[in-house]
């Protein structure tokens, strides 16, 4: 709502329908990839500057290369409900997107555990 106020645009609910099987799958992939990226870089000891640049780059790439345009975050999904622009999401599409993000988060976490085991644990 703050963003719409800054551009002197009234806050309205989005009418952009997005919940199709293809976009929901795209959102699972986008979110899983983001979680995997962050955990992988963290567990391999990368510094915060590298992680920040990688996350920004990933979101930019996922915007262009996933059918969902990579919301990859429930807060972003909810925020986009309140803007009736090409970037918005109809409230009826938001719930499937959030479900896809939760599923993608789980998939990304499982992949991260499998690919980047935490070796910094103290032995019993």
PDB file of N, CA and C in Angstrom, residues 25 27-37 39 99-115:
ATOM      1  N   UNK A  25       3.777 -24.713 -10.580  1.00  0.00           N
ATOM      2  CA  UNK A  25       5.019 -25.478 -10.676  1.00  0.00           C
ATOM      3  C   UNK A  25       6.222 -24.543 -10.756  1.00  0.00           C
ATOM      4  N   UNK A  27       6.507 -21.679  -9.477  1.00  0.00           N
ATOM      5  CA  UNK A  27       6.725 -21.110  -8.148  1.00  0.00           C
ATOM      6  C   UNK A  27       7.399 -22.107  -7.215  1.00  0.00           C
ATOM      7  N   UNK A  28       7.051 -23.386  -7.327  1.00  0.00           N
ATOM      8  CA  UNK A  28       7.743 -24.424  -6.545  1.00  0.00           C
ATOM      9  C   UNK A  28       9.222 -24.424  -6.918  1.00  0.00           C
ATOM     10  N   UNK A  29       9.515 -24.410  -8.208  1.00  0.00           N
ATOM     11  CA  UNK A  29      10.900 -24.427  -8.686  1.00  0.00           C
ATOM     12  C   UNK A  29      11.646 -23.169  -8.233  1.00  0.00           C
ATOM     13  N   UNK A  30      11.029 -22.013  -8.381  1.00  0.00           N
ATOM     14  CA  UNK A  30      11.671 -20.754  -7.999  1.00  0.00           C
ATOM     15  C   UNK A  30      12.000 -20.726  -6.512  1.00  0.00           C
ATOM     16  N   UNK A  31      11.068 -21.146  -5.696  1.00  0.00           N
ATOM     17  CA  UNK A  31      11.283 -21.117  -4.247  1.00  0.00           C
ATOM     18  C   UNK A  31      12.300 -22.165  -3.815  1.00  0.00           C
ATOM     19  N   UNK A  32      12.201 -23.364  -4.362  1.00  0.00           N
ATOM     20  CA  UNK A  32      13.164 -24.418  -4.025  1.00  0.00           C
ATOM     21  C   UNK A  32      14.580 -23.984  -4.404  1.00  0.00           C
ATOM     22  N   UNK A  33      14.717 -23.409  -5.553  1.00  0.00           N
ATOM     23  CA  UNK A  33      16.033 -22.942  -5.992  1.00  0.00           C
ATOM     24  C   UNK A  33      16.588 -21.850  -5.095  1.00  0.00           C
ATOM     25  N   UNK A  34      15.737 -20.943  -4.660  1.00  0.00           N
ATOM     26  CA  UNK A  34      16.191 -19.865  -3.782  1.00  0.00           C
ATOM     27  C   UNK A  34      16.662 -20.413  -2.434  1.00  0.00           C
ATOM     28  N   UNK A  35      15.884 -21.314  -1.855  1.00  0.00           N
ATOM     29  CA  UNK A  35      16.279 -21.922  -0.576  1.00  0.00           C
ATOM     30  C   UNK A  35      17.577 -22.700  -0.749  1.00  0.00           C
ATOM     31  N   UNK A  36      17.680 -23.489  -1.802  1.00  0.00           N
ATOM     32  CA  UNK A  36      18.890 -24.268  -2.054  1.00  0.00           C
ATOM     33  C   UNK A  36      20.105 -23.354  -2.222  1.00  0.00           C
ATOM     34  N   UNK A  37      19.945 -22.267  -2.928  1.00  0.00           N
ATOM     35  CA  UNK A  37      21.033 -21.312  -3.134  1.00  0.00           C
ATOM     36  C   UNK A  37      21.515 -20.737  -1.803  1.00  0.00           C
ATOM     37  N   UNK A  39      21.031 -21.787   1.378  1.00  0.00           N
ATOM     38  CA  UNK A  39      21.608 -22.785   2.283  1.00  0.00           C
ATOM     39  C   UNK A  39      22.960 -23.277   1.747  1.00  0.00           C
ATOM     40  N   UNK A  99       0.947 -21.876  -1.154  1.00  0.00           N
ATOM     41  CA  UNK A  99       1.111 -23.325  -0.983  1.00  0.00           C
ATOM     42  C   UNK A  99       2.308 -23.820  -1.790  1.00  0.00           C
ATOM     43  N   UNK A 100       2.459 -23.321  -3.012  1.00  0.00           N
ATOM     44  CA  UNK A 100       3.599 -23.706  -3.854  1.00  0.00           C
ATOM     45  C   UNK A 100       4.912 -23.257  -3.219  1.00  0.00           C
ATOM     46  N   UNK A 101       4.914 -22.085  -2.610  1.00  0.00           N
ATOM     47  CA  UNK A 101       6.121 -21.592  -1.956  1.00  0.00           C
ATOM     48  C   UNK A 101       6.482 -22.455  -0.748  1.00  0.00           C
ATOM     49  N   UNK A 102       5.477 -22.867   0.017  1.00  0.00           N
ATOM     50  CA  UNK A 102       5.742 -23.754   1.153  1.00  0.00           C
ATOM     51  C   UNK A 102       6.285 -25.099   0.674  1.00  0.00           C
ATOM     52  N   UNK A 103       5.683 -25.644  -0.380  1.00  0.00           N
ATOM     53  CA  UNK A 103       6.178 -26.889  -0.957  1.00  0.00           C
ATOM     54  C   UNK A 103       7.597 -26.703  -1.492  1.00  0.00           C
ATOM     55  N   UNK A 104       7.831 -25.620  -2.221  1.00  0.00           N
ATOM     56  CA  UNK A 104       9.168 -25.338  -2.751  1.00  0.00           C
ATOM     57  C   UNK A 104      10.192 -25.156  -1.645  1.00  0.00           C
ATOM     58  N   UNK A 105       9.785 -24.523  -0.547  1.00  0.00           N
ATOM     59  CA  UNK A 105      10.688 -24.374   0.595  1.00  0.00           C
ATOM     60  C   UNK A 105      11.083 -25.721   1.166  1.00  0.00           C
ATOM     61  N   UNK A 106      10.114 -26.634   1.246  1.00  0.00           N
ATOM     62  CA  UNK A 106      10.404 -27.984   1.728  1.00  0.00           C
ATOM     63  C   UNK A 106      11.322 -28.737   0.785  1.00  0.00           C
ATOM     64  N   UNK A 107      11.050 -28.642  -0.512  1.00  0.00           N
ATOM     65  CA  UNK A 107      11.893 -29.306  -1.513  1.00  0.00           C
ATOM     66  C   UNK A 107      13.314 -28.738  -1.464  1.00  0.00           C
ATOM     67  N   UNK A 108      13.420 -27.418  -1.408  1.00  0.00           N
ATOM     68  CA  UNK A 108      14.738 -26.782  -1.337  1.00  0.00           C
ATOM     69  C   UNK A 108      15.500 -27.181  -0.090  1.00  0.00           C
ATOM     70  N   UNK A 109      14.794 -27.256   1.036  1.00  0.00           N
ATOM     71  CA  UNK A 109      15.434 -27.667   2.287  1.00  0.00           C
ATOM     72  C   UNK A 109      15.919 -29.107   2.201  1.00  0.00           C
ATOM     73  N   UNK A 110      15.089 -29.993   1.679  1.00  0.00           N
ATOM     74  CA  UNK A 110      15.484 -31.399   1.535  1.00  0.00           C
ATOM     75  C   UNK A 110      16.700 -31.536   0.619  1.00  0.00           C
ATOM     76  N   UNK A 111      16.690 -30.827  -0.497  1.00  0.00           N
ATOM     77  CA  UNK A 111      17.840 -30.871  -1.402  1.00  0.00           C
ATOM     78  C   UNK A 111      19.085 -30.312  -0.735  1.00  0.00           C
ATOM     79  N   UNK A 112      18.934 -29.229   0.013  1.00  0.00           N
ATOM     80  CA  UNK A 112      20.083 -28.619   0.685  1.00  0.00           C
ATOM     81  C   UNK A 112      20.686 -29.563   1.718  1.00  0.00           C
ATOM     82  N   UNK A 113      19.836 -30.251   2.467  1.00  0.00           N
ATOM     83  CA  UNK A 113      20.329 -31.215   3.460  1.00  0.00           C
ATOM     84  C   UNK A 113      21.078 -32.345   2.767  1.00  0.00           C
ATOM     85  N   UNK A 114      20.540 -32.805   1.637  1.00  0.00           N
ATOM     86  CA  UNK A 114      21.181 -33.903   0.912  1.00  0.00           C
ATOM     87  C   UNK A 114      22.492 -33.470   0.246  1.00  0.00           C
ATOM     88  N   UNK A 115      22.508 -32.270  -0.318  1.00  0.00           N
ATOM     89  CA  UNK A 115      23.676 -31.831  -1.082  1.00  0.00           C
ATOM     90  C   UNK A 115      24.734 -31.118  -0.254  1.00  0.00           C
TER      91      UNK A 115
END
